Amino acid sequence: MAEVPEDVIWRTMTGVQSHFAIGSGGVRRYADGFSPILVFADVANPDFDSLMACCQPGDRFYCERWSGSSPEGWSIEAESTMFKMIYEGPIPEATDDDDMVELGPQHAQQALDLALLTNPGPFGLRTLELGSYYGYFDDDRLIAMAGERFDAPPLREVSGVCTHPDYVGRGYAKRLMHRVMREEMERGQIPFLHVLSHNEVAHGMYLRMGFRDSLETIVRIVKRVSA
C-alpha cells in the first residue's frame, strides 16, 4: 500500500522540479512567481540561515512539518494542520466535455485571481507552469480549475482545485480533478493531494472520490520581518 512520504516536498524541489526552486543547504523554496512554499530538509533543525539568503523582508511562505519557535527575524502568522491524501481508486473514466479548457500562460492572471478569491492553497502567477491545468469558463470568465503541483515520482499532486462561489455545486471540481487524475494514472503516476484538516467539505469529497488519509501534518504561514 503506497503512502505519501513526509519529505514529498523536499523530494520535489530537489528532484524533478529543482529548476523551479531556489535555495541551498537545508532549505528550498519555489522561485518568485510560483506558489510561496518553502521546505526544510531537517525540520528539527530548520536552516533559516540559508533561507535568509533567498528571500526578502516581507516575504511570506507556507511551511509544513516544522513546529519549533520562530527565530529572530521571522514571525508565524498562521498555523493549522492538513491531511496528505493518496488515491486508491480506479482510473477515472474519460468523458466528452467540450467545455473544459486546458489553461496556459494567457490564463495566468485569471487563475491567480480565482485562487486569491477561493483560497485553495498557496498560488502564484507562474503556478500553472508546474503541471497541467484545466478550467471551465462562463463566457471569458474562469469559474473553476484544477491542476498539478508537486512531482515526486511516482507521486503527482492534484492541486489548485477551486470553484467561484457563484458556481459551487455543479460538479466542476470533480470533473476537473478526474481529468487531471486520469492523465496522471495513464502516465503511471499516483495522484495525491493536500487538504486542510478543518475543511470538512473538501475532505469528505476527496474521501468519496477514492482518496485516503496518508498522514496529517502541521502547516504554517511564516513571514520574514527583518533583514
PDB file of C-alpha atoms in Angstrom:
ATOM      1  CA  MET A   1       0.000   0.000   0.000  1.00  0.00           C
ATOM      2  CA  ALA A   2       1.537   3.294  -1.105  1.00  0.00           C
ATOM      3  CA  GLU A   3       1.881   6.215   1.297  1.00  0.00           C
ATOM      4  CA  VAL A   4       2.774   9.872   0.908  1.00  0.00           C
ATOM      5  CA  PRO A   5       6.284  10.306   2.372  1.00  0.00           C
ATOM      6  CA  GLU A   6       6.771  13.085   4.904  1.00  0.00           C
ATOM      7  CA  ASP A   7       9.506  14.633   2.735  1.00  0.00           C
ATOM      8  CA  VAL A   8       7.492  14.649  -0.514  1.00  0.00           C
ATOM      9  CA  ILE A   9       8.009  18.424  -0.962  1.00  0.00           C
ATOM     10  CA  TRP A  10      11.754  18.173  -0.371  1.00  0.00           C
ATOM     11  CA  ARG A  11      11.923  15.358  -2.919  1.00  0.00           C
ATOM     12  CA  THR A  12      10.045  17.554  -5.371  1.00  0.00           C
ATOM     13  CA  MET A  13      12.190  20.655  -5.001  1.00  0.00           C
ATOM     14  CA  THR A  14      15.489  18.783  -5.087  1.00  0.00           C
ATOM     15  CA  GLY A  15      14.393  16.420  -7.843  1.00  0.00           C
ATOM     16  CA  VAL A  16      12.075  16.788 -10.832  1.00  0.00           C
ATOM     17  CA  GLN A  17      11.213  20.415 -10.065  1.00  0.00           C
ATOM     18  CA  SER A  18      14.637  21.601  -8.901  1.00  0.00           C
ATOM     19  CA  HIS A  19      14.724  24.074 -11.816  1.00  0.00           C
ATOM     20  CA  PHE A  20      11.668  25.813 -10.316  1.00  0.00           C
ATOM     21  CA  ALA A  21      13.255  26.074  -6.861  1.00  0.00           C
ATOM     22  CA  ILE A  22      15.942  28.211  -5.242  1.00  0.00           C
ATOM     23  CA  GLY A  23      17.888  27.814  -2.010  1.00  0.00           C
ATOM     24  CA  SER A  24      20.876  25.925  -0.680  1.00  0.00           C
ATOM     25  CA  GLY A  25      21.935  23.890   2.305  1.00  0.00           C
ATOM     26  CA  GLY A  26      18.919  22.557   4.150  1.00  0.00           C
ATOM     27  CA  VAL A  27      16.222  24.736   2.610  1.00  0.00           C
ATOM     28  CA  ARG A  28      14.458  25.094  -0.726  1.00  0.00           C
ATOM     29  CA  ARG A  29      11.615  27.332  -1.886  1.00  0.00           C
ATOM     30  CA  TYR A  30       9.800  27.861  -5.136  1.00  0.00           C
ATOM     31  CA  ALA A  31      11.264  30.781  -7.076  1.00  0.00           C
ATOM     32  CA  ASP A  32       9.457  34.121  -7.150  1.00  0.00           C
ATOM     33  CA  GLY A  33       6.190  33.968  -9.071  1.00  0.00           C
ATOM     34  CA  PHE A  34       5.410  30.365  -8.171  1.00  0.00           C
ATOM     35  CA  SER A  35       3.472  29.165  -5.134  1.00  0.00           C
ATOM     36  CA  PRO A  36       5.070  30.697  -1.996  1.00  0.00           C
ATOM     37  CA  ILE A  37       6.149  27.428  -0.394  1.00  0.00           C
ATOM     38  CA  LEU A  38       9.371  26.527   1.412  1.00  0.00           C
ATOM     39  CA  VAL A  39      10.648  23.252   2.784  1.00  0.00           C
ATOM     40  CA  PHE A  40      13.378  22.296   5.257  1.00  0.00           C
ATOM     41  CA  ALA A  41      15.438  19.132   4.893  1.00  0.00           C
ATOM     42  CA  ASP A  42      15.560  18.742   8.674  1.00  0.00           C
ATOM     43  CA  VAL A  43      12.519  20.184  10.438  1.00  0.00           C
ATOM     44  CA  ALA A  44      14.140  19.584  13.829  1.00  0.00           C
ATOM     45  CA  ASN A  45      16.978  21.919  12.784  1.00  0.00           C
ATOM     46  CA  PRO A  46      15.497  24.279  10.164  1.00  0.00           C
ATOM     47  CA  ASP A  47      18.118  26.078   8.096  1.00  0.00           C
ATOM     48  CA  PHE A  48      16.892  29.660   8.443  1.00  0.00           C
ATOM     49  CA  ASP A  49      20.406  30.984   7.778  1.00  0.00           C
ATOM     50  CA  SER A  50      20.304  29.671   4.206  1.00  0.00           C
ATOM     51  CA  LEU A  51      16.700  30.804   3.837  1.00  0.00           C
ATOM     52  CA  MET A  52      17.649  34.415   4.628  1.00  0.00           C
ATOM     53  CA  ALA A  53      19.858  34.441   1.527  1.00  0.00           C
ATOM     54  CA  CYS A  54      16.968  33.640  -0.848  1.00  0.00           C
ATOM     55  CA  CYS A  55      14.147  35.884   0.349  1.00  0.00           C
ATOM     56  CA  GLN A  56      13.383  39.479   1.272  1.00  0.00           C
ATOM     57  CA  PRO A  57      11.784  41.203   4.286  1.00  0.00           C
ATOM     58  CA  GLY A  58       8.010  40.957   3.970  1.00  0.00           C
ATOM     59  CA  ASP A  59       8.075  37.630   2.109  1.00  0.00           C
ATOM     60  CA  ARG A  60       5.527  35.080   3.305  1.00  0.00           C
ATOM     61  CA  PHE A  61       5.729  31.319   2.815  1.00  0.00           C
ATOM     62  CA  TYR A  62       3.732  28.202   3.567  1.00  0.00           C
ATOM     63  CA  CYS A  63       5.867  25.729   5.505  1.00  0.00           C
ATOM     64  CA  GLU A  64       4.910  22.242   6.668  1.00  0.00           C
ATOM     65  CA  ARG A  65       6.162  19.850   9.361  1.00  0.00           C
ATOM     66  CA  TRP A  66       8.251  22.466  11.233  1.00  0.00           C
ATOM     67  CA  SER A  67       6.769  23.154  14.693  1.00  0.00           C
ATOM     68  CA  GLY A  68       9.570  24.935  16.574  1.00  0.00           C
ATOM     69  CA  SER A  69       9.647  28.534  17.749  1.00  0.00           C
ATOM     70  CA  SER A  70      10.393  31.212  15.164  1.00  0.00           C
ATOM     71  CA  PRO A  71      13.953  32.586  15.128  1.00  0.00           C
ATOM     72  CA  GLU A  72      14.828  36.262  15.199  1.00  0.00           C
ATOM     73  CA  GLY A  73      13.720  37.984  12.013  1.00  0.00           C
ATOM     74  CA  TRP A  74      10.726  35.705  11.452  1.00  0.00           C
ATOM     75  CA  SER A  75       7.134  35.526  12.637  1.00  0.00           C
ATOM     76  CA  ILE A  76       4.484  32.811  12.500  1.00  0.00           C
ATOM     77  CA  GLU A  77       1.325  34.350  11.027  1.00  0.00           C
ATOM     78  CA  ALA A  78      -0.944  31.288  10.946  1.00  0.00           C
ATOM     79  CA  GLU A  79      -0.859  27.643  11.975  1.00  0.00           C
ATOM     80  CA  SER A  80      -3.109  24.696  11.173  1.00  0.00           C
ATOM     81  CA  THR A  81      -2.900  21.037  10.191  1.00  0.00           C
ATOM     82  CA  MET A  82      -3.525  19.310   6.889  1.00  0.00           C
ATOM     83  CA  PHE A  83      -4.016  15.828   5.522  1.00  0.00           C
ATOM     84  CA  LYS A  84      -1.843  14.321   2.816  1.00  0.00           C
ATOM     85  CA  MET A  85      -4.207  12.047   0.908  1.00  0.00           C
ATOM     86  CA  ILE A  86      -3.378   9.364  -1.657  1.00  0.00           C
ATOM     87  CA  TYR A  87      -5.674   7.991  -4.339  1.00  0.00           C
ATOM     88  CA  GLU A  88      -6.577   4.301  -4.264  1.00  0.00           C
ATOM     89  CA  GLY A  89      -9.480   4.145  -6.691  1.00  0.00           C
ATOM     90  CA  PRO A  90      -9.712   3.107 -10.346  1.00  0.00           C
ATOM     91  CA  ILE A  91      -8.672   5.280 -13.271  1.00  0.00           C
ATOM     92  CA  PRO A  92     -11.491   7.799 -13.803  1.00  0.00           C
ATOM     93  CA  GLU A  93     -13.419   7.192 -16.990  1.00  0.00           C
ATOM     94  CA  ALA A  94     -12.905   9.520 -19.927  1.00  0.00           C
ATOM     95  CA  THR A  95     -15.929  11.646 -20.750  1.00  0.00           C
ATOM     96  CA  ASP A  96     -16.749  14.017 -23.583  1.00  0.00           C
ATOM     97  CA  ASP A  97     -16.524  17.524 -22.189  1.00  0.00           C
ATOM     98  CA  ASP A  98     -16.074  20.155 -24.860  1.00  0.00           C
ATOM     99  CA  ASP A  99     -16.473  22.955 -22.317  1.00  0.00           C
ATOM    100  CA  MET A 100     -13.305  22.026 -20.406  1.00  0.00           C
ATOM    101  CA  VAL A 101     -10.307  24.157 -21.410  1.00  0.00           C
ATOM    102  CA  GLU A 102      -6.596  23.480 -20.933  1.00  0.00           C
ATOM    103  CA  LEU A 103      -5.133  26.529 -19.207  1.00  0.00           C
ATOM    104  CA  GLY A 104      -1.995  28.247 -20.472  1.00  0.00           C
ATOM    105  CA  PRO A 105       0.075  31.392 -19.843  1.00  0.00           C
ATOM    106  CA  GLN A 106      -2.712  33.563 -21.223  1.00  0.00           C
ATOM    107  CA  HIS A 107      -4.906  32.419 -18.317  1.00  0.00           C
ATOM    108  CA  ALA A 108      -2.333  33.008 -15.553  1.00  0.00           C
ATOM    109  CA  GLN A 109      -3.856  36.195 -14.144  1.00  0.00           C
ATOM    110  CA  GLN A 110      -7.378  34.781 -14.128  1.00  0.00           C
ATOM    111  CA  ALA A 111      -6.115  31.635 -12.389  1.00  0.00           C
ATOM    112  CA  LEU A 112      -4.363  33.723  -9.737  1.00  0.00           C
ATOM    113  CA  ASP A 113      -7.444  35.899  -9.231  1.00  0.00           C
ATOM    114  CA  LEU A 114      -9.649  32.825  -8.765  1.00  0.00           C
ATOM    115  CA  ALA A 115      -7.161  31.311  -6.303  1.00  0.00           C
ATOM    116  CA  LEU A 116      -6.982  34.540  -4.297  1.00  0.00           C
ATOM    117  CA  LEU A 117     -10.782  34.626  -4.149  1.00  0.00           C
ATOM    118  CA  THR A 118     -11.307  30.997  -3.126  1.00  0.00           C
ATOM    119  CA  ASN A 119      -8.026  30.217  -1.288  1.00  0.00           C
ATOM    120  CA  PRO A 120      -7.367  26.600  -2.358  1.00  0.00           C
ATOM    121  CA  GLY A 121      -3.804  26.985  -1.034  1.00  0.00           C
ATOM    122  CA  PRO A 122      -0.642  28.864  -1.971  1.00  0.00           C
ATOM    123  CA  PHE A 123      -0.736  30.021  -5.574  1.00  0.00           C
ATOM    124  CA  GLY A 124       1.310  32.345  -7.762  1.00  0.00           C
ATOM    125  CA  LEU A 125       1.197  33.895 -11.205  1.00  0.00           C
ATOM    126  CA  ARG A 126       3.505  31.156 -12.570  1.00  0.00           C
ATOM    127  CA  THR A 127       1.933  28.198 -10.760  1.00  0.00           C
ATOM    128  CA  LEU A 128       0.333  26.964 -13.992  1.00  0.00           C
ATOM    129  CA  GLU A 129       3.859  26.112 -15.210  1.00  0.00           C
ATOM    130  CA  LEU A 130       4.169  23.366 -12.577  1.00  0.00           C
ATOM    131  CA  GLY A 131       1.893  20.961 -14.451  1.00  0.00           C
ATOM    132  CA  SER A 132      -1.256  20.549 -16.490  1.00  0.00           C
ATOM    133  CA  TYR A 133      -4.205  22.750 -15.549  1.00  0.00           C
ATOM    134  CA  TYR A 134      -7.789  22.669 -16.766  1.00  0.00           C
ATOM    135  CA  GLY A 135     -10.695  25.001 -16.210  1.00  0.00           C
ATOM    136  CA  TYR A 136     -14.254  25.989 -17.012  1.00  0.00           C
ATOM    137  CA  PHE A 137     -15.282  29.404 -18.270  1.00  0.00           C
ATOM    138  CA  ASP A 138     -18.527  31.341 -18.299  1.00  0.00           C
ATOM    139  CA  ASP A 139     -18.022  33.426 -21.416  1.00  0.00           C
ATOM    140  CA  ASP A 140     -14.489  34.773 -20.817  1.00  0.00           C
ATOM    141  CA  ARG A 141     -14.575  34.360 -17.023  1.00  0.00           C
ATOM    142  CA  LEU A 142     -12.659  31.500 -15.377  1.00  0.00           C
ATOM    143  CA  ILE A 143     -15.050  29.914 -12.878  1.00  0.00           C
ATOM    144  CA  ALA A 144     -13.309  26.660 -11.855  1.00  0.00           C
ATOM    145  CA  MET A 145      -9.916  24.987 -12.210  1.00  0.00           C
ATOM    146  CA  ALA A 146      -7.709  22.121 -11.098  1.00  0.00           C
ATOM    147  CA  GLY A 147      -4.182  21.062 -11.961  1.00  0.00           C
ATOM    148  CA  GLU A 148      -0.855  19.738 -10.736  1.00  0.00           C
ATOM    149  CA  ARG A 149       1.895  20.989  -8.425  1.00  0.00           C
ATOM    150  CA  PHE A 150       4.351  18.705  -6.543  1.00  0.00           C
ATOM    151  CA  ASP A 151       6.088  15.986  -8.545  1.00  0.00           C
ATOM    152  CA  ALA A 152       7.919  13.257  -6.614  1.00  0.00           C
ATOM    153  CA  PRO A 153       7.807  10.101  -8.764  1.00  0.00           C
ATOM    154  CA  PRO A 154       5.700   8.060  -8.713  1.00  0.00           C
ATOM    155  CA  LEU A 155       3.564  10.583  -6.824  1.00  0.00           C
ATOM    156  CA  ARG A 156       1.970  13.557  -8.614  1.00  0.00           C
ATOM    157  CA  GLU A 157      -0.086  16.103  -6.721  1.00  0.00           C
ATOM    158  CA  VAL A 158      -3.554  17.273  -7.708  1.00  0.00           C
ATOM    159  CA  SER A 159      -3.705  20.928  -6.697  1.00  0.00           C
ATOM    160  CA  GLY A 160      -5.317  24.321  -7.204  1.00  0.00           C
ATOM    161  CA  VAL A 161      -8.818  22.827  -7.024  1.00  0.00           C
ATOM    162  CA  CYS A 162     -11.290  25.684  -6.725  1.00  0.00           C
ATOM    163  CA  THR A 163     -14.646  26.970  -7.935  1.00  0.00           C
ATOM    164  CA  HIS A 164     -16.001  30.504  -7.919  1.00  0.00           C
ATOM    165  CA  PRO A 165     -18.617  30.818  -5.128  1.00  0.00           C
ATOM    166  CA  ASP A 166     -21.334  31.650  -7.672  1.00  0.00           C
ATOM    167  CA  TYR A 167     -20.828  28.284  -9.407  1.00  0.00           C
ATOM    168  CA  VAL A 168     -20.361  25.855  -6.495  1.00  0.00           C
ATOM    169  CA  GLY A 169     -22.408  22.647  -6.523  1.00  0.00           C
ATOM    170  CA  ARG A 170     -22.369  21.984 -10.268  1.00  0.00           C
ATOM    171  CA  GLY A 171     -19.716  19.246 -10.222  1.00  0.00           C
ATOM    172  CA  TYR A 172     -16.974  21.287 -11.877  1.00  0.00           C
ATOM    173  CA  ALA A 173     -14.250  20.454  -9.350  1.00  0.00           C
ATOM    174  CA  LYS A 174     -14.836  16.718  -9.513  1.00  0.00           C
ATOM    175  CA  ARG A 175     -14.802  16.626 -13.317  1.00  0.00           C
ATOM    176  CA  LEU A 176     -11.641  18.710 -13.482  1.00  0.00           C
ATOM    177  CA  MET A 177      -9.921  16.521 -10.910  1.00  0.00           C
ATOM    178  CA  HIS A 178     -10.907  13.368 -12.781  1.00  0.00           C
ATOM    179  CA  ARG A 179      -9.315  14.752 -15.955  1.00  0.00           C
ATOM    180  CA  VAL A 180      -6.055  15.506 -14.144  1.00  0.00           C
ATOM    181  CA  MET A 181      -6.041  12.210 -12.261  1.00  0.00           C
ATOM    182  CA  ARG A 182      -6.768  10.162 -15.381  1.00  0.00           C
ATOM    183  CA  GLU A 183      -3.825  11.714 -17.217  1.00  0.00           C
ATOM    184  CA  GLU A 184      -1.547  11.095 -14.236  1.00  0.00           C
ATOM    185  CA  MET A 185      -2.539   7.454 -13.901  1.00  0.00           C
ATOM    186  CA  GLU A 186      -2.163   6.870 -17.632  1.00  0.00           C
ATOM    187  CA  ARG A 187       1.437   8.079 -17.185  1.00  0.00           C
ATOM    188  CA  GLY A 188       1.938   5.563 -14.361  1.00  0.00           C
ATOM    189  CA  GLN A 189       1.740   8.180 -11.610  1.00  0.00           C
ATOM    190  CA  ILE A 190      -0.158   8.013  -8.305  1.00  0.00           C
ATOM    191  CA  PRO A 191      -2.370  11.031  -7.565  1.00  0.00           C
ATOM    192  CA  PHE A 192      -2.171  12.602  -4.131  1.00  0.00           C
ATOM    193  CA  LEU A 193      -3.278  15.898  -2.621  1.00  0.00           C
ATOM    194  CA  HIS A 194      -3.259  18.159   0.418  1.00  0.00           C
ATOM    195  CA  VAL A 195      -6.325  19.448   2.245  1.00  0.00           C
ATOM    196  CA  LEU A 196      -6.603  21.464   5.449  1.00  0.00           C
ATOM    197  CA  SER A 197      -7.919  19.304   8.280  1.00  0.00           C
ATOM    198  CA  HIS A 198     -10.726  21.728   9.116  1.00  0.00           C
ATOM    199  CA  ASN A 199     -12.016  21.796   5.513  1.00  0.00           C
ATOM    200  CA  GLU A 200     -14.575  19.071   6.115  1.00  0.00           C
ATOM    201  CA  VAL A 201     -16.481  19.637   2.871  1.00  0.00           C
ATOM    202  CA  ALA A 202     -13.433  19.169   0.618  1.00  0.00           C
ATOM    203  CA  HIS A 203     -12.021  16.365   2.785  1.00  0.00           C
ATOM    204  CA  GLY A 204     -15.300  14.484   2.577  1.00  0.00           C
ATOM    205  CA  MET A 205     -15.471  14.881  -1.198  1.00  0.00           C
ATOM    206  CA  TYR A 206     -11.947  13.548  -1.622  1.00  0.00           C
ATOM    207  CA  LEU A 207     -12.725  10.531   0.572  1.00  0.00           C
ATOM    208  CA  ARG A 208     -15.788   9.754  -1.547  1.00  0.00           C
ATOM    209  CA  MET A 209     -13.686  10.068  -4.702  1.00  0.00           C
ATOM    210  CA  GLY A 210     -11.324   7.328  -3.515  1.00  0.00           C
ATOM    211  CA  PHE A 211      -8.585   9.224  -1.712  1.00  0.00           C
ATOM    212  CA  ARG A 212      -7.342   8.004   1.677  1.00  0.00           C
ATOM    213  CA  ASP A 213      -5.681   9.918   4.509  1.00  0.00           C
ATOM    214  CA  SER A 214      -1.997   9.013   4.457  1.00  0.00           C
ATOM    215  CA  LEU A 215      -0.760  11.319   7.210  1.00  0.00           C
ATOM    216  CA  GLU A 216      -1.584  14.565   8.984  1.00  0.00           C
ATOM    217  CA  THR A 217       0.984  17.291   9.469  1.00  0.00           C
ATOM    218  CA  ILE A 218       1.318  20.827  10.769  1.00  0.00           C
ATOM    219  CA  VAL A 219       1.335  23.694   8.274  1.00  0.00           C
ATOM    220  CA  ARG A 220       2.294  27.305   8.957  1.00  0.00           C
ATOM    221  CA  ILE A 221       2.493  30.655   7.211  1.00  0.00           C
ATOM    222  CA  VAL A 222       5.785  32.317   8.147  1.00  0.00           C
ATOM    223  CA  LYS A 223       6.916  35.842   7.366  1.00  0.00           C
ATOM    224  CA  ARG A 224      10.354  37.389   7.218  1.00  0.00           C
ATOM    225  CA  VAL A 225      10.027  40.549   9.270  1.00  0.00           C
ATOM    226  CA  SER A 226      13.587  41.919   9.238  1.00  0.00           C
ATOM    227  CA  ALA A 227      16.921  41.707   7.436  1.00  0.00           C
TER     228      ALA A 227
END
